[in-house]
Structure formats: structure tokens, C-alpha cells
PDB file of C-alpha atoms in Angstrom:
ATOM      1  CA  UNK I 118      56.809  16.114 -18.827  1.00  0.00           C
ATOM      2  CA  UNK I 119      55.451  12.740 -18.999  1.00  0.00           C
ATOM      3  CA  UNK I 120      52.256  11.945 -20.317  1.00  0.00           C
ATOM      4  CA  UNK I 121      49.371  10.198 -18.295  1.00  0.00           C
ATOM      5  CA  UNK I 122      46.343   8.060 -19.744  1.00  0.00           C
ATOM      6  CA  UNK I 123      43.148   7.030 -17.919  1.00  0.00           C
ATOM      7  CA  UNK I 124      40.840   4.500 -19.465  1.00  0.00           C
ATOM      8  CA  UNK I 125      37.391   5.839 -18.682  1.00  0.00           C
ATOM      9  CA  UNK I 126      33.732   4.300 -19.461  1.00  0.00           C
ATOM     10  CA  UNK I 127      32.215   5.977 -22.523  1.00  0.00           C
ATOM     11  CA  UNK I 128      29.255   7.418 -19.749  1.00  0.00           C
ATOM     12  CA  UNK I 129      31.571   9.779 -18.277  1.00  0.00           C
ATOM     13  CA  UNK I 130      32.767  11.439 -21.508  1.00  0.00           C
ATOM     14  CA  UNK I 131      30.472  14.235 -20.820  1.00  0.00           C
ATOM     15  CA  UNK I 132      32.299  14.823 -17.603  1.00  0.00           C
ATOM     16  CA  UNK I 133      35.428  14.945 -19.294  1.00  0.00           C
ATOM     17  CA  UNK I 134      37.070  18.907 -18.597  1.00  0.00           C
ATOM     18  CA  UNK I 135      38.896  19.109 -22.038  1.00  0.00           C
ATOM     19  CA  UNK I 136      40.951  21.908 -20.977  1.00  0.00           C
ATOM     20  CA  UNK I 137      42.569  19.774 -18.167  1.00  0.00           C
ATOM     21  CA  UNK I 138      43.257  16.530 -21.026  1.00  0.00           C
ATOM     22  CA  UNK I 139      45.382  16.986 -24.238  1.00  0.00           C
ATOM     23  CA  UNK I 140      42.242  15.631 -26.118  1.00  0.00           C
ATOM     24  CA  UNK I 141      40.040  18.772 -27.490  1.00  0.00           C
ATOM     25  CA  UNK I 142      36.747  17.174 -27.892  1.00  0.00           C
ATOM     26  CA  UNK I 143      34.128  14.241 -27.359  1.00  0.00           C
ATOM     27  CA  UNK I 144      35.110  14.088 -31.098  1.00  0.00           C
ATOM     28  CA  UNK I 145      38.970  12.980 -31.171  1.00  0.00           C
ATOM     29  CA  UNK I 146      38.878  10.343 -28.774  1.00  0.00           C
ATOM     30  CA  UNK I 147      39.792   6.936 -29.049  1.00  0.00           C
ATOM     31  CA  UNK I 148      36.970   3.892 -28.187  1.00  0.00           C
ATOM     32  CA  UNK I 149      37.380   0.233 -27.515  1.00  0.00           C
ATOM     33  CA  UNK I 150      36.238  -2.062 -30.013  1.00  0.00           C
ATOM     34  CA  UNK I 151      33.141  -2.642 -28.215  1.00  0.00           C
ATOM     35  CA  UNK I 152      32.422   1.299 -27.940  1.00  0.00           C
ATOM     36  CA  UNK I 153      32.432   1.021 -24.394  1.00  0.00           C
ATOM     37  CA  UNK I 154      35.869   2.662 -23.002  1.00  0.00           C
ATOM     38  CA  UNK I 155      37.677   5.260 -24.270  1.00  0.00           C
ATOM     39  CA  UNK I 156      41.332   7.255 -23.049  1.00  0.00           C
ATOM     40  CA  UNK I 157      42.614  11.073 -21.888  1.00  0.00           C
ATOM     41  CA  UNK I 158      45.919  11.750 -21.599  1.00  0.00           C
ATOM     42  CA  UNK I 159      46.976  14.535 -19.459  1.00  0.00           C
ATOM     43  CA  UNK I 160      50.544  16.260 -18.347  1.00  0.00           C
ATOM     44  CA  UNK I 161      51.200  17.093 -14.737  1.00  0.00           C
ATOM     45  CA  UNK I 162      48.303  16.729 -11.864  1.00  0.00           C
ATOM     46  CA  UNK I 163      45.882  14.638 -12.514  1.00  0.00           C
ATOM     47  CA  UNK I 164      42.484  16.303 -13.292  1.00  0.00           C
ATOM     48  CA  UNK I 165      40.274  16.447 -10.520  1.00  0.00           C
ATOM     49  CA  UNK I 166      37.357  14.223 -12.609  1.00  0.00           C
ATOM     50  CA  UNK I 167      39.498  11.430 -12.842  1.00  0.00           C
ATOM     51  CA  UNK I 168      40.748  11.125  -9.430  1.00  0.00           C
ATOM     52  CA  UNK I 169      40.421   7.738  -7.836  1.00  0.00           C
ATOM     53  CA  UNK I 170      41.160   6.537 -11.432  1.00  0.00           C
ATOM     54  CA  UNK I 171      44.061   3.749 -12.481  1.00  0.00           C
ATOM     55  CA  UNK I 172      46.819   5.959 -14.292  1.00  0.00           C
ATOM     56  CA  UNK I 173      49.339   4.357 -17.164  1.00  0.00           C
ATOM     57  CA  UNK I 174      52.220   4.684 -18.140  1.00  0.00           C
ATOM     58  CA  UNK I 175      52.788   5.341 -22.318  1.00  0.00           C
ATOM     59  CA  UNK I 176      54.148   1.944 -22.680  1.00  0.00           C
ATOM     60  CA  UNK I 177      50.989   0.034 -19.843  1.00  0.00           C
ATOM     61  CA  UNK I 178      48.758   2.358 -22.459  1.00  0.00           C
ATOM     62  CA  UNK I 179      50.336   0.781 -25.922  1.00  0.00           C
ATOM     63  CA  UNK I 180      50.340  -2.570 -24.307  1.00  0.00           C
ATOM     64  CA  UNK I 181      46.101  -2.778 -23.467  1.00  0.00           C
ATOM     65  CA  UNK I 182      45.489  -0.864 -27.071  1.00  0.00           C
ATOM     66  CA  UNK I 183      47.484  -3.766 -28.502  1.00  0.00           C
ATOM     67  CA  UNK I 184      44.997  -6.255 -27.323  1.00  0.00           C
ATOM     68  CA  UNK I 185      41.720  -7.593 -28.562  1.00  0.00           C
ATOM     69  CA  UNK I 186      40.019  -4.964 -26.330  1.00  0.00           C
ATOM     70  CA  UNK I 187      40.978  -2.042 -28.333  1.00  0.00           C
ATOM     71  CA  UNK I 188      42.289  -3.255 -31.662  1.00  0.00           C
ATOM     72  CA  UNK I 189      40.008  -5.085 -34.257  1.00  0.00           C
ATOM     73  CA  UNK I 190      40.835  -8.596 -35.658  1.00  0.00           C
ATOM     74  CA  UNK I 191      43.431  -8.219 -39.025  1.00  0.00           C
ATOM     75  CA  UNK I 192      41.382 -10.370 -41.418  1.00  0.00           C
ATOM     76  CA  UNK I 193      43.286 -12.644 -43.885  1.00  0.00           C
TER      77      UNK I 193
END
């Protein structure tokens, strides 16, 4: 089954139903560098609390997470 990914604001974490996503708790989420966004992944039908949000494929989320917003620059 294909996994789907959705970026949410950090302020929305309290509304995440962890029974419907592959993460197990707020403590297992990865946040962006600024700490104001995170993402969840799910398989199958989109959980109701994510309706209306943009869904990304695995390749798309990898490209996003590789960007400066999500990855600290390497110090030289």
C-alpha cells in the first residue's frame, strides 16, 4: 500500500488522531527547522482530520524535506 504524507502546522498536532496515522505520538514527529511545521504519514483513506490538506507522495516529501526549511545547513 502506498504511503501518503501531509504537512501540518505545529499548532495542529493536538488534533492529530494517532490511531489513523503511522506515527505513534507527538514525540515521534519530525519538525522543520523553525519548529512551526511537521508532517504525518498514512496509508489508505485520508484520515478525516486531514481533509482539505495537500497530500504528497514519498518522492515529493523527500524533495521537500531536503530543502532548507526542513534541513539544517551543514557547517563547513
